[in-house]
mmCIF file of C-alpha atoms (C1' of nucleotides) in Angstrom:
data_model
loop_
_atom_site.group_PDB
_atom_site.id
_atom_site.type_symbol
_atom_site.label_atom_id
_atom_site.label_comp_id
_atom_site.label_asym_id
_atom_site.label_seq_id
_atom_site.Cartn_x
_atom_site.Cartn_y
_atom_site.Cartn_z
ATOM 1 C CA MET Q 1 -14.049 -2.102 -8.956
ATOM 2 C CA ALA Q 2 -10.668 -1.478 -10.284
ATOM 3 C CA SER Q 3 -11.747 -2.016 -13.778
ATOM 4 C CA LEU Q 4 -9.647 -1.097 -16.679
ATOM 5 C CA HIS Q 5 -7.909 2.080 -16.302
ATOM 6 C CA ASP Q 6 -8.252 2.576 -19.992
ATOM 7 C CA SER Q 7 -5.639 5.215 -20.486
ATOM 8 C CA ASP Q 8 -4.952 4.137 -23.988
ATOM 9 C CA THR Q 9 -1.254 4.076 -24.350
ATOM 10 C CA LYS Q 10 -0.231 1.831 -21.615
ATOM 11 C CA VAL Q 11 -1.000 -1.517 -20.344
ATOM 12 C CA PRO Q 12 -2.741 -1.512 -17.033
ATOM 13 C CA SER Q 13 -0.356 -3.812 -15.325
ATOM 14 C CA LEU Q 14 2.805 -1.913 -14.891
ATOM 15 C CA TYR Q 15 3.527 -3.902 -11.888
ATOM 16 C CA SER Q 16 7.123 -4.718 -11.560
ATOM 17 C CA ARG Q 17 8.317 -6.955 -8.883
ATOM 18 C CA LYS Q 18 11.753 -5.519 -8.981
ATOM 19 C CA GLU Q 19 10.600 -2.114 -8.042
ATOM 20 C CA LYS Q 20 9.404 -3.540 -4.828
ATOM 21 C CA SER Q 21 12.504 -5.370 -3.837
ATOM 22 C CA LEU Q 22 14.100 -4.929 -0.496
ATOM 23 C CA GLY Q 23 17.148 -3.724 -2.301
ATOM 24 C CA VAL Q 24 15.485 -0.692 -3.783
ATOM 25 C CA LEU Q 25 13.566 -0.113 -0.655
ATOM 26 C CA CYS Q 26 16.821 -0.046 1.187
ATOM 27 C CA SER Q 27 18.293 2.359 -1.292
ATOM 28 C CA ASN Q 28 15.381 4.642 -0.859
ATOM 29 C CA PHE Q 29 15.529 4.301 2.839
ATOM 30 C CA LEU Q 30 19.144 5.274 2.820
ATOM 31 C CA ARG Q 31 18.504 8.112 0.514
ATOM 32 C CA LEU Q 32 15.940 9.361 2.879
ATOM 33 C CA TYR Q 33 17.887 9.073 6.069
ATOM 34 C CA ASN Q 34 21.513 8.926 5.200
ATOM 35 C CA ARG Q 35 22.097 12.592 5.404
ATOM 36 C CA GLU Q 36 23.210 15.103 7.826
ATOM 37 C CA GLY Q 37 20.943 16.148 10.568
ATOM 38 C CA VAL Q 38 19.049 12.956 10.736
ATOM 39 C CA GLU Q 39 19.179 11.359 14.085
ATOM 40 C CA SER Q 40 15.833 9.895 14.763
ATOM 41 C CA ILE Q 41 13.681 7.727 12.625
ATOM 42 C CA GLY Q 42 10.079 6.928 13.131
ATOM 43 C CA LEU Q 43 8.800 3.769 11.617
ATOM 44 C CA ASP Q 44 5.494 5.206 10.657
ATOM 45 C CA ASN Q 45 7.183 8.058 9.015
ATOM 46 C CA ALA Q 46 9.486 5.770 7.139
ATOM 47 C CA ALA Q 47 6.680 3.606 5.918
ATOM 48 C CA ASN Q 48 4.767 6.593 4.712
ATOM 49 C CA GLN Q 49 7.675 8.292 3.098
ATOM 50 C CA LEU Q 50 8.678 5.201 1.291
ATOM 51 C CA GLY Q 51 5.218 4.105 0.478
ATOM 52 C CA VAL Q 52 5.498 0.622 1.794
ATOM 53 C CA GLU Q 53 3.930 -1.484 4.430
ATOM 54 C CA ARG Q 54 5.242 -1.386 7.873
ATOM 55 C CA ARG Q 55 6.263 -4.969 7.658
ATOM 56 C CA ARG Q 56 8.894 -4.110 5.101
ATOM 57 C CA ILE Q 57 10.318 -1.405 7.245
ATOM 58 C CA TYR Q 58 10.943 -3.942 9.928
ATOM 59 C CA ASP Q 59 12.944 -5.979 7.506
ATOM 60 C CA ILE Q 60 15.129 -3.106 6.477
ATOM 61 C CA VAL Q 61 15.551 -1.773 9.927
ATOM 62 C CA ASN Q 62 16.499 -5.089 11.400
ATOM 63 C CA ILE Q 63 19.149 -5.661 8.847
ATOM 64 C CA LEU Q 64 20.549 -2.192 9.121
ATOM 65 C CA GLU Q 65 20.583 -2.440 12.835
ATOM 66 C CA SER Q 66 22.672 -5.527 12.711
ATOM 67 C CA VAL Q 67 25.477 -3.588 11.114
ATOM 68 C CA GLY Q 68 25.125 -0.620 13.349
ATOM 69 C CA VAL Q 69 23.572 1.799 10.952
ATOM 70 C CA LEU Q 70 20.623 2.080 13.222
ATOM 71 C CA THR Q 71 19.837 1.359 16.805
ATOM 72 C CA ARG Q 72 16.505 0.929 18.370
ATOM 73 C CA LYS Q 73 15.641 3.681 20.728
ATOM 74 C CA ALA Q 74 12.123 2.931 21.670
ATOM 75 C CA LYS Q 75 8.949 1.672 20.282
ATOM 76 C CA ASN Q 76 8.655 2.998 16.807
ATOM 77 C CA GLN Q 77 11.819 4.917 17.207
ATOM 78 C CA TYR Q 78 15.267 4.313 15.892
ATOM 79 C CA THR Q 79 18.403 6.312 16.131
ATOM 80 C CA TRP Q 80 20.363 6.874 13.023
ATOM 81 C CA ARG Q 81 24.044 6.040 13.268
ATOM 82 C CA GLY Q 82 25.033 6.041 9.708
ATOM 83 C CA PHE Q 83 27.603 4.235 7.698
ATOM 84 C CA ARG Q 84 30.314 5.383 9.938
ATOM 85 C CA ALA Q 85 29.035 2.984 12.517
ATOM 86 C CA ILE Q 86 29.594 0.018 10.303
ATOM 87 C CA PRO Q 87 33.296 -0.528 10.890
ATOM 88 C CA GLN Q 88 32.893 -0.908 14.566
ATOM 89 C CA ALA Q 89 29.937 -3.172 14.223
ATOM 90 C CA LEU Q 90 31.938 -5.357 11.917
ATOM 91 C CA GLU Q 91 34.841 -5.325 14.263
ATOM 92 C CA GLU Q 92 32.635 -6.594 17.027
ATOM 93 C CA LEU Q 93 31.297 -9.259 14.808
ATOM 94 C CA ARG Q 94 34.733 -10.324 13.883
ATOM 95 C CA ALA Q 95 35.764 -10.409 17.491
ATOM 96 C CA SER Q 96 32.876 -12.507 18.609
ATOM 97 C CA SER Q 97 33.341 -14.544 15.550
ATOM 98 C CA ASN Q 98 36.865 -15.753 15.936
ATOM 99 C CA ASP Q 99 36.124 -15.957 19.549
ATOM 100 C CA ASN Q 100 33.920 -18.919 19.120
ATOM 101 C CA LEU Q 101 35.475 -19.863 15.905
ATOM 102 C CA LYS Q 102 38.042 -22.082 17.320
ATOM 103 C CA MET Q 103 37.515 -25.323 15.677
ATOM 104 C CA SER Q 104 37.157 -25.017 12.028
ATOM 105 C CA GLN Q 105 35.786 -23.243 9.099
ATOM 106 C CA TYR Q 106 32.340 -22.144 8.541
ATOM 107 C CA TYR Q 107 30.802 -25.477 8.338
ATOM 108 C CA ASN Q 108 29.942 -25.761 11.926
ATOM 109 C CA PHE Q 109 28.879 -22.288 12.477
ATOM 110 C CA GLY Q 110 25.611 -23.719 13.305
ATOM 111 C CA THR Q 111 27.127 -24.895 16.473
ATOM 112 C CA VAL Q 112 29.083 -21.807 16.993
ATOM 113 C CA LEU Q 113 26.843 -19.000 16.133
ATOM 114 C CA ASN Q 114 23.959 -18.361 18.290
ATOM 115 C CA GLU Q 115 22.162 -15.710 20.124
ATOM 116 C CA ASN Q 116 23.904 -13.805 22.844
ATOM 117 C CA ASN Q 117 26.358 -12.297 20.521
ATOM 118 C CA CYS Q 118 24.467 -9.206 19.810
ATOM 119 C CA ARG Q 119 25.904 -5.839 20.311
ATOM 120 C CA GLY Q 120 27.429 -4.234 23.270
ATOM 121 C CA PRO Q 121 24.844 -1.571 23.981
ATOM 122 C CA SER Q 122 22.167 -3.954 24.963
ATOM 123 C CA ASN Q 123 23.929 -6.190 27.321
ATOM 124 C CA SER Q 124 21.266 -5.981 29.882
ATOM 125 C CA ASN Q 125 19.810 -9.342 29.160
ATOM 126 C CA ASN Q 126 20.499 -12.004 31.560
ATOM 127 C CA SER Q 127 22.751 -14.654 30.290
ATOM 128 C CA ASN Q 128 20.634 -17.651 30.687
ATOM 129 C CA THR Q 129 19.727 -19.621 27.662
ATOM 130 C CA ASP Q 130 23.053 -21.226 27.384
ATOM 131 C CA THR Q 131 24.569 -21.833 24.110
ATOM 132 C CA HIS Q 132 23.121 -24.590 22.214
ATOM 133 C CA ILE Q 133 21.090 -23.417 19.362
ATOM 134 C CA LYS Q 134 19.952 -26.825 18.600
ATOM 135 C CA PRO Q 135 16.862 -27.431 20.607
ATOM 136 C CA SER Q 136 18.039 -30.212 22.772
ATOM 137 C CA GLY Q 137 15.180 -32.485 22.186
ATOM 138 C CA SER Q 138 12.868 -31.284 24.860
ATOM 139 C CA HIS Q 139 11.453 -27.820 24.865
ATOM 140 C CA LYS Q 140 12.050 -25.670 21.940
ATOM 141 C CA SER Q 141 10.434 -22.943 23.822
ATOM 142 C CA ASP Q 142 10.508 -19.243 23.753
ATOM 143 C CA THR Q 143 13.866 -17.700 23.445
ATOM 144 C CA ASN Q 144 14.492 -19.458 20.316
ATOM 145 C CA ARG Q 145 12.489 -16.867 18.558
ATOM 146 C CA LYS Q 146 15.223 -14.402 18.892
ATOM 147 C CA GLU Q 147 17.636 -16.923 17.667
ATOM 148 C CA LYS Q 148 15.809 -16.938 14.441
ATOM 149 C CA SER Q 149 15.616 -13.244 14.064
ATOM 150 C CA LEU Q 150 16.611 -11.618 10.869
ATOM 151 C CA GLY Q 151 19.063 -9.455 12.689
ATOM 152 C CA LEU Q 152 20.955 -12.337 14.127
ATOM 153 C CA LEU Q 153 20.863 -14.237 10.934
ATOM 154 C CA THR Q 154 22.326 -11.197 9.292
ATOM 155 C CA GLN Q 155 25.196 -11.042 11.689
ATOM 156 C CA ASN Q 156 25.923 -14.673 11.365
ATOM 157 C CA PHE Q 157 25.770 -14.368 7.658
ATOM 158 C CA ILE Q 158 28.387 -11.674 7.793
ATOM 159 C CA LYS Q 159 30.517 -13.747 10.053
ATOM 160 C CA LEU Q 160 30.604 -16.414 7.460
ATOM 161 C CA PHE Q 161 32.262 -14.024 5.119
ATOM 162 C CA ILE Q 162 34.652 -12.346 7.445
ATOM 163 C CA SER Q 163 35.870 -15.475 9.053
ATOM 164 C CA SER Q 164 35.851 -17.860 6.218
ATOM 165 C CA LYS Q 165 38.668 -18.462 3.863
ATOM 166 C CA GLU Q 166 36.211 -18.697 1.105
ATOM 167 C CA ASP Q 167 35.718 -15.562 -0.792
ATOM 168 C CA LEU Q 168 32.657 -16.539 -2.680
ATOM 169 C CA ILE Q 169 29.818 -18.105 -0.860
ATOM 170 C CA SER Q 170 26.571 -19.268 -2.294
ATOM 171 C CA LEU Q 171 23.407 -18.864 -0.367
ATOM 172 C CA ASP Q 172 22.960 -22.570 -0.287
ATOM 173 C CA THR Q 173 26.274 -22.986 1.353
ATOM 174 C CA ALA Q 174 25.577 -20.199 3.738
ATOM 175 C CA ALA Q 175 22.199 -21.578 4.625
ATOM 176 C CA THR Q 176 23.634 -24.974 5.237
ATOM 177 C CA ALA Q 177 26.309 -23.559 7.446
ATOM 178 C CA LEU Q 178 23.917 -21.372 9.335
ATOM 179 C CA LEU Q 179 21.488 -24.144 9.864
ATOM 180 C CA GLY Q 180 24.055 -26.208 11.614
ATOM 181 C CA ASP Q 181 22.897 -29.705 11.834
ATOM 182 C CA VAL Q 182 19.349 -29.210 10.844
ATOM 183 C CA HIS Q 183 18.890 -30.920 7.588
ATOM 184 C CA ASP Q 184 15.348 -30.198 6.919
ATOM 185 C CA PRO Q 185 14.668 -29.150 3.351
ATOM 186 C CA THR Q 186 11.879 -26.872 4.431
ATOM 187 C CA ALA Q 187 14.034 -25.092 6.919
ATOM 188 C CA MET Q 188 16.629 -24.849 4.268
ATOM 189 C CA ARG Q 189 14.354 -23.136 1.844
ATOM 190 C CA THR Q 190 13.153 -20.705 4.413
ATOM 191 C CA LYS Q 191 16.678 -19.903 5.392
ATOM 192 C CA VAL Q 192 17.660 -19.298 1.842
ATOM 193 C CA ARG Q 193 14.745 -16.968 1.366
ATOM 194 C CA ARG Q 194 15.942 -14.914 4.259
ATOM 195 C CA LEU Q 195 19.436 -14.863 2.960
ATOM 196 C CA TYR Q 196 18.208 -13.540 -0.305
ATOM 197 C CA ASP Q 197 16.550 -10.748 1.561
ATOM 198 C CA ILE Q 198 19.689 -9.890 3.423
ATOM 199 C CA ALA Q 199 21.904 -10.231 0.421
ATOM 200 C CA ASN Q 200 19.742 -7.857 -1.494
ATOM 201 C CA VAL Q 201 19.908 -5.096 0.986
ATOM 202 C CA PHE Q 202 23.599 -5.543 1.449
ATOM 203 C CA SER Q 203 24.101 -5.496 -2.247
ATOM 204 C CA SER Q 204 22.275 -2.241 -2.450
ATOM 205 C CA MET Q 205 24.550 -0.888 0.201
ATOM 206 C CA GLY Q 206 27.603 -2.076 -1.584
ATOM 207 C CA LEU Q 207 28.586 -4.439 1.151
ATOM 208 C CA LEU Q 208 28.027 -7.500 -0.895
ATOM 209 C CA GLU Q 209 28.415 -8.276 -4.492
ATOM 210 C CA LYS Q 210 26.686 -10.948 -6.398
ATOM 211 C CA MET Q 211 28.569 -12.902 -8.964
ATOM 212 C CA ARG Q 212 28.971 -16.296 -10.406
ATOM 213 C CA HIS Q 213 31.442 -18.648 -9.056
ATOM 214 C CA PRO Q 214 34.304 -19.110 -11.537
ATOM 215 C CA GLU Q 215 33.948 -22.804 -12.017
ATOM 216 C CA SER Q 216 30.687 -23.962 -10.654
ATOM 217 C CA GLY Q 217 28.939 -21.005 -12.157
ATOM 218 C CA LYS Q 218 26.727 -20.910 -9.155
ATOM 219 C CA PRO Q 219 25.459 -17.540 -8.101
ATOM 220 C CA SER Q 220 27.435 -16.518 -5.083
ATOM 221 C CA PHE Q 221 28.200 -13.532 -2.996
ATOM 222 C CA ARG Q 222 31.372 -11.795 -2.142
ATOM 223 C CA TRP Q 223 31.804 -9.598 0.855
ATOM 224 C CA LEU Q 224 32.923 -6.143 -0.045
ATOM 225 C CA GLY Q 225 32.825 -4.606 3.347
ATOM 226 C CA LEU Q 226 35.633 -4.643 5.770
ATOM 227 C CA LYS Q 227 36.887 -7.927 6.922
ATOM 228 C CA GLY Q 228 36.411 -6.670 10.367
ATOM 229 C CA GLU Q 229 40.094 -6.450 10.937
ATOM 230 C CA LYS Q 230 40.919 -3.010 11.968
ATOM 231 C CA GLU Q 231 43.703 -2.798 9.557
ATOM 232 C CA THR Q 232 43.889 0.882 9.169
ATOM 233 C CA LYS Q 233 45.895 1.022 6.132
ATOM 234 C CA SER Q 234 45.999 4.058 4.063
ATOM 235 C CA LEU Q 235 43.431 4.545 1.482
ATOM 236 C CA GLN Q 236 44.683 3.683 -1.875
ATOM 237 C CA PRO Q 237 47.047 0.790 -1.691
ATOM 238 C CA LEU Q 238 46.954 0.147 -5.321
ATOM 239 C CA ASP Q 239 45.482 1.459 -8.460
ATOM 240 C CA THR Q 240 43.940 4.665 -7.451
ATOM 241 C CA ASN Q 241 43.182 5.758 -10.869
ATOM 242 C CA THR Q 242 40.968 2.865 -11.398
ATOM 243 C CA ILE Q 243 38.472 4.429 -9.167
ATOM 244 C CA THR Q 244 39.244 7.934 -10.108
ATOM 245 C CA ASN Q 245 37.033 8.117 -13.016
ATOM 246 C CA SER Q 246 36.219 5.038 -14.794
ATOM 247 C CA SER Q 247 33.379 6.992 -16.208
ATOM 248 C CA LYS Q 248 31.739 3.889 -17.159
ATOM 249 C CA ARG Q 249 29.030 3.436 -14.762
ATOM 250 C CA ARG Q 250 28.051 0.169 -13.505
ATOM 251 C CA ALA Q 251 25.537 -0.768 -10.989
ATOM 252 C CA PHE Q 252 26.466 -2.475 -7.845
ATOM 253 C CA GLY Q 253 24.921 -5.781 -8.063
ATOM 254 C CA THR Q 254 26.434 -6.233 -11.428
ATOM 255 C CA ASP Q 255 28.839 -8.839 -12.317
ATOM 256 C CA ILE Q 256 32.266 -7.427 -12.454
ATOM 257 C CA THR Q 257 34.777 -10.123 -12.814
ATOM 258 C CA ASN Q 258 33.169 -11.237 -15.916
ATOM 259 C CA ASN Q 259 36.482 -11.733 -17.500
ATOM 260 C CA VAL Q 260 35.238 -15.111 -18.356
ATOM 261 C CA ASN Q 261 32.533 -14.365 -20.741
ATOM 262 C CA ASP Q 262 30.572 -11.304 -21.325
ATOM 263 C CA SER Q 263 29.365 -12.471 -24.603
ATOM 264 C CA ASP Q 264 26.192 -13.224 -22.942
ATOM 265 C CA SER Q 265 26.614 -10.315 -20.668
ATOM 266 C CA LYS Q 266 24.701 -11.922 -18.019
ATOM 267 C CA ARG Q 267 23.903 -9.197 -15.709
ATOM 268 C CA TYR Q 268 22.424 -9.410 -12.400
ATOM 269 C CA ARG Q 269 20.049 -7.242 -10.649
ATOM 270 C CA MET Q 270 21.206 -3.763 -10.810
ATOM 271 C CA GLU Q 271 18.671 -2.063 -8.870
ATOM 272 C CA SER Q 272 20.206 0.035 -6.220
ATOM 273 C CA LEU Q 273 21.929 2.753 -8.075
ATOM 274 C CA SER Q 274 20.866 2.180 -11.548
ATOM 275 C CA ASP Q 275 17.348 2.503 -10.472
ATOM 276 C CA TRP Q 276 17.859 5.968 -9.351
ATOM 277 C CA SER Q 277 18.933 6.917 -12.726
ATOM 278 C CA SER Q 278 15.863 5.697 -14.363
ATOM 279 C CA LYS Q 279 14.436 8.608 -16.131
ATOM 280 C CA GLU Q 280 10.920 8.138 -15.383
ATOM 281 C CA VAL Q 281 9.084 5.361 -13.867
ATOM 282 C CA THR Q 282 5.438 5.352 -13.429
ATOM 283 C CA VAL Q 283 3.992 2.983 -11.058
ATOM 284 C CA ALA Q 284 0.368 2.310 -11.297
ATOM 285 C CA MET Q 285 -1.400 0.413 -8.684
ATOM 286 C CA HIS Q 286 -4.174 -1.952 -8.381
ATOM 287 C CA GLY Q 287 -5.246 -0.029 -5.386
ATOM 288 C CA ASN Q 288 -6.692 -1.995 -2.594
ATOM 289 C CA MET Q 289 -4.357 -1.622 0.250
ATOM 290 C CA ASN Q 290 -5.644 -1.778 3.679
ATOM 291 C CA MET Q 291 -4.129 1.519 4.350
ATOM 292 C CA ASN Q 292 -6.181 4.466 3.495
ATOM 293 C CA MET Q 293 -3.849 7.000 2.205
ATOM 294 C CA ASN Q 294 -4.375 8.663 -1.025
ATOM 295 C CA ILE Q 295 -3.333 6.253 -3.617
ATOM 296 C CA ASP Q 296 -2.276 7.483 -6.893
ATOM 297 C CA ILE Q 297 0.372 7.319 -9.445
ATOM 298 C CA VAL Q 298 3.731 8.314 -8.306
ATOM 299 C CA LYS Q 299 6.032 9.525 -10.891
ATOM 300 C CA VAL Q 300 9.635 9.000 -10.511
ATOM 301 C CA GLU Q 301 11.861 11.125 -12.455
ATOM 302 C CA MET Q 302 15.457 11.700 -12.159
ATOM 303 C CA GLU Q 303 17.532 13.644 -14.430
ATOM 304 C CA SER Q 304 19.195 11.791 -17.143
ATOM 305 C CA ASP Q 305 22.303 11.028 -15.237
ATOM 306 C CA GLU Q 306 24.601 9.340 -17.707
ATOM 307 C CA ASN Q 307 26.904 8.879 -14.873
ATOM 308 C CA LEU Q 308 26.567 8.456 -11.247
ATOM 309 C CA CYS Q 309 29.417 10.606 -10.315
ATOM 310 C CA LEU Q 310 28.235 14.080 -10.275
ATOM 311 C CA PRO Q 311 30.414 15.733 -7.747
ATOM 312 C CA LEU Q 312 28.349 18.730 -7.240
ATOM 313 C CA HIS Q 313 24.933 19.272 -8.272
ATOM 314 C CA PRO Q 314 23.139 21.909 -10.214
ATOM 315 C CA GLN Q 315 20.653 22.548 -7.564
ATOM 316 C CA ASN Q 316 18.830 24.847 -9.810
ATOM 317 C CA GLN Q 317 16.594 21.990 -10.421
ATOM 318 C CA ARG Q 318 14.559 22.143 -7.366
ATOM 319 C CA ASN Q 319 12.098 19.461 -6.582
ATOM 320 C CA SER Q 320 10.599 17.613 -9.500
ATOM 321 C CA LYS Q 321 12.586 14.597 -8.713
ATOM 322 C CA GLU Q 322 10.932 12.145 -6.579
ATOM 323 C CA PHE Q 323 12.270 8.896 -5.417
ATOM 324 C CA VAL Q 324 9.493 7.083 -3.828
ATOM 325 C CA PHE Q 325 8.173 4.154 -5.677
ATOM 326 C CA GLY Q 326 5.036 2.509 -4.750
ATOM 327 C CA PRO Q 327 1.393 3.120 -4.541
ATOM 328 C CA PHE Q 328 1.302 5.676 -1.849
ATOM 329 C CA ARG Q 329 1.890 9.254 -2.056
ATOM 330 C CA PRO Q 330 4.618 10.287 0.260
ATOM 331 C CA VAL Q 331 2.817 12.160 2.915
ATOM 332 C CA GLY Q 332 5.299 14.745 3.874
ATOM 333 C CA MET Q 333 5.663 16.246 0.490
ATOM 334 C CA SER Q 334 5.299 19.726 1.519
ATOM 335 C CA GLY Q 335 7.695 22.549 1.190
ATOM 336 C CA ASN Q 336 11.222 21.541 0.685
ATOM 337 C CA LYS Q 337 14.088 23.634 1.466
ATOM 338 C CA LYS Q 338 17.074 23.418 -0.622
ATOM 339 C CA SER Q 339 19.979 23.455 1.619
ATOM 340 C CA LYS Q 340 23.208 23.012 -0.056
ATOM 341 C CA GLU Q 341 26.039 21.530 1.746
ATOM 342 C CA GLY Q 342 27.339 18.231 0.819
ATOM 343 C CA GLN Q 343 30.904 17.910 0.361
ATOM 344 C CA ASP Q 344 30.759 16.287 3.630
ATOM 345 C CA TRP Q 345 30.432 13.020 1.979
ATOM 346 C CA GLU Q 346 33.999 13.430 1.134
ATOM 347 C CA LYS Q 347 34.900 13.171 4.716
ATOM 348 C CA LEU Q 348 32.609 10.263 5.207
ATOM 349 C CA ALA Q 349 33.777 8.527 2.158
ATOM 350 C CA HIS Q 350 37.230 8.617 3.521
ATOM 351 C CA THR Q 351 36.190 7.512 6.892
ATOM 352 C CA TYR Q 352 34.521 4.462 5.666
ATOM 353 C CA ARG Q 353 36.556 3.231 2.916
ATOM 354 C CA PRO Q 354 37.356 -0.397 2.879
ATOM 355 C CA GLN Q 355 40.396 -1.520 1.091
ATOM 356 C CA TYR Q 356 40.799 -4.641 -0.860
ATOM 357 C CA HIS Q 357 43.582 -6.631 -2.170
ATOM 358 C CA ASN Q 358 41.799 -7.396 -5.289
ATOM 359 C CA LYS Q 359 41.786 -5.165 -8.233
ATOM 360 C CA ALA Q 360 38.320 -5.924 -9.312
ATOM 361 C CA LEU Q 361 37.059 -5.007 -5.939
ATOM 362 C CA GLY Q 362 38.887 -1.797 -6.061
ATOM 363 C CA ASP Q 363 36.903 -0.980 -9.068
ATOM 364 C CA VAL Q 364 33.687 -1.767 -7.400
ATOM 365 C CA LEU Q 365 34.691 0.296 -4.503
ATOM 366 C CA GLY Q 366 35.164 3.158 -6.810
ATOM 367 C CA HIS Q 367 31.626 2.859 -7.863
ATOM 368 C CA TYR Q 368 30.571 2.554 -4.367
ATOM 369 C CA VAL Q 369 32.176 5.779 -3.413
ATOM 370 C CA GLU Q 370 30.922 7.545 -6.429
ATOM 371 C CA ALA Q 371 27.517 6.265 -5.864
ATOM 372 C CA TRP Q 372 27.662 7.318 -2.338
ATOM 373 C CA LYS Q 373 28.526 10.765 -3.400
ATOM 374 C CA SER Q 374 25.539 11.013 -5.528
ATOM 375 C CA TRP Q 375 23.317 9.659 -2.871
ATOM 376 C CA TYR Q 376 24.579 12.142 -0.507
ATOM 377 C CA VAL Q 377 24.377 15.097 -2.753
ATOM 378 C CA GLU Q 378 21.031 14.064 -3.895
ATOM 379 C CA ALA Q 379 19.663 13.433 -0.495
ATOM 380 C CA THR Q 380 21.158 16.544 0.879
ATOM 381 C CA GLU Q 381 19.641 18.938 -1.467
ATOM 382 C CA LYS Q 382 16.382 17.243 -1.380
ATOM 383 C CA LYS Q 383 13.697 18.051 1.007
ATOM 384 C CA HIS Q 384 14.685 18.166 4.564
ATOM 385 C CA VAL Q 385 11.267 17.746 5.849
ATOM 386 C CA GLN Q 386 11.004 14.370 7.410
ATOM 387 C CA GLN Q 387 13.044 15.416 10.325
ATOM 388 C CA GLN Q 388 10.457 17.758 11.581
ATOM 389 C CA GLN Q 389 7.636 15.402 11.988
ATOM 390 C CA GLN Q 390 9.143 12.233 13.259
ATOM 391 C CA VAL Q 391 7.871 11.887 16.727
ATOM 392 C CA GLN Q 392 4.205 11.532 16.932
ATOM 393 C "C1'" DA D 1 12.039 -25.764 -14.631
ATOM 394 C "C1'" DC D 2 14.692 -23.587 -11.412
ATOM 395 C "C1'" DC D 3 16.079 -19.353 -9.162
ATOM 396 C "C1'" DT D 4 14.447 -15.271 -6.663
ATOM 397 C "C1'" DC D 5 12.156 -13.352 -3.091
ATOM 398 C "C1'" DC D 6 7.569 -10.294 -2.481
ATOM 399 C "C1'" DC D 7 3.631 -10.374 0.244
ATOM 400 C "C1'" DG D 8 0.975 -10.618 4.022
ATOM 401 C "C1'" DC D 9 -1.056 -14.125 7.398
ATOM 402 C "C1'" DC D 10 -0.782 -14.637 11.981
ATOM 403 C "C1'" DA D 11 2.118 -15.902 16.197
ATOM 404 C "C1'" DT D 12 4.695 -13.216 19.733
ATOM 405 C "C1'" DT D 13 6.065 -9.614 22.409
ATOM 406 C "C1'" DC D 14 5.460 -5.089 24.087
ATOM 407 C "C1'" DG D 15 3.325 -1.215 26.449
ATOM 408 C "C1'" DC C 1 -6.065 -5.992 25.633
ATOM 409 C "C1'" DG C 2 -4.665 -3.675 21.447
ATOM 410 C "C1'" DA C 3 -0.572 -2.307 19.010
ATOM 411 C "C1'" DA C 4 3.960 -3.211 17.582
ATOM 412 C "C1'" DT C 5 7.072 -6.747 15.931
ATOM 413 C "C1'" DG C 6 8.601 -9.937 12.927
ATOM 414 C "C1'" DG C 7 8.765 -15.427 11.703
ATOM 415 C "C1'" DC C 8 7.578 -17.874 7.916
ATOM 416 C "C1'" DG C 9 6.487 -20.057 3.596
ATOM 417 C "C1'" DG C 10 3.087 -19.911 -0.438
ATOM 418 C "C1'" DG C 11 3.448 -18.992 -4.786
ATOM 419 C "C1'" DA C 12 4.254 -15.684 -8.602
ATOM 420 C "C1'" DG C 13 7.729 -12.957 -11.281
ATOM 421 C "C1'" DG C 14 12.197 -13.531 -13.596
ATOM 422 C "C1'" DT C 15 15.690 -16.036 -16.240
#
DNA sequence: ACCTCCCGCCATTCG
DNA sequence: CGAATGGCGGGAGGT
């Protein structure tokens, strides 16, 4: 039936596409698992907790795995590595990157990047399937499925950034480069779609930043993560105070170097963090999912933030703040213990703290760190449940 | 009208 | 063989 829900005051269709983006999903995912004590992740659990279809979990997980945040343990099971695993993953990417990056810039990555460049752990595969991504006319059989995997695409996408001189890369450019010699418009569009997916989750993680290219004005992305180079410089090369407390919060995906014109204040998607600060979001649903869990309205309420950088948290406010969007009720919403620890993020924040040569980036980084703090604090004092019921 | 990119069908691969 | 994975692109929401 699903007739009108009446409910006077509001319009039935509260559907918002943005709330369902991979970016927010990723943020929620991170919020759920990026905490201490987590070491195993069950896909079913994740899907339930986050209120999304399994399919979406695969997307997130595959992308995260490609930067080392997760590793597949077994069917349905992943091992949490955390952000601290990112630097090494990037280092490996860089290594393999300039390894086969001998000829030129990113334009022939299509010829350079291909499968067998995954991670060390899983080196068990035989090494057949030589290295020519381009189906050499005859059989485009089998193995080429893996070549098209999201995970690999993600890694190659990253390689573009860390090995290219270009700082800003548009998805079109990236897609073209990643496609190699294939010049099929359909393939192109598909590739771009995937890149959008990846870019969104990376943006939510603070690894990428979306912005317009100075001249062309084309939407492009800038890599904020490490360049892969293990340059272990000290932390604050330049303006430290910039990130100390800018007190003016800005969401990640937002345009920063808008020195050009903010008259229009064109702002990009600022899901990720800003979403968490949304006071109260009610998501109704045109229930009809093929999953039979109790569907109902999930209310999302966070306290009124005002700023993302709350160092410590008044944990007096137990529960009452939920973070799961979507039609499904998070299953494991039972008792939640309020453990208070969390100044551990400080350590982590220092561990993984990329440095940039660019002032603007430094600023973003500041937000990143601040944001991270709040994630951590938030996640930490939230329910610790999930851990207990992972394995089925 | 073009840019984004969610959604879920259905091919593959796994156990 | 059924379940777990995950390519792929139609087409709708967002500027």
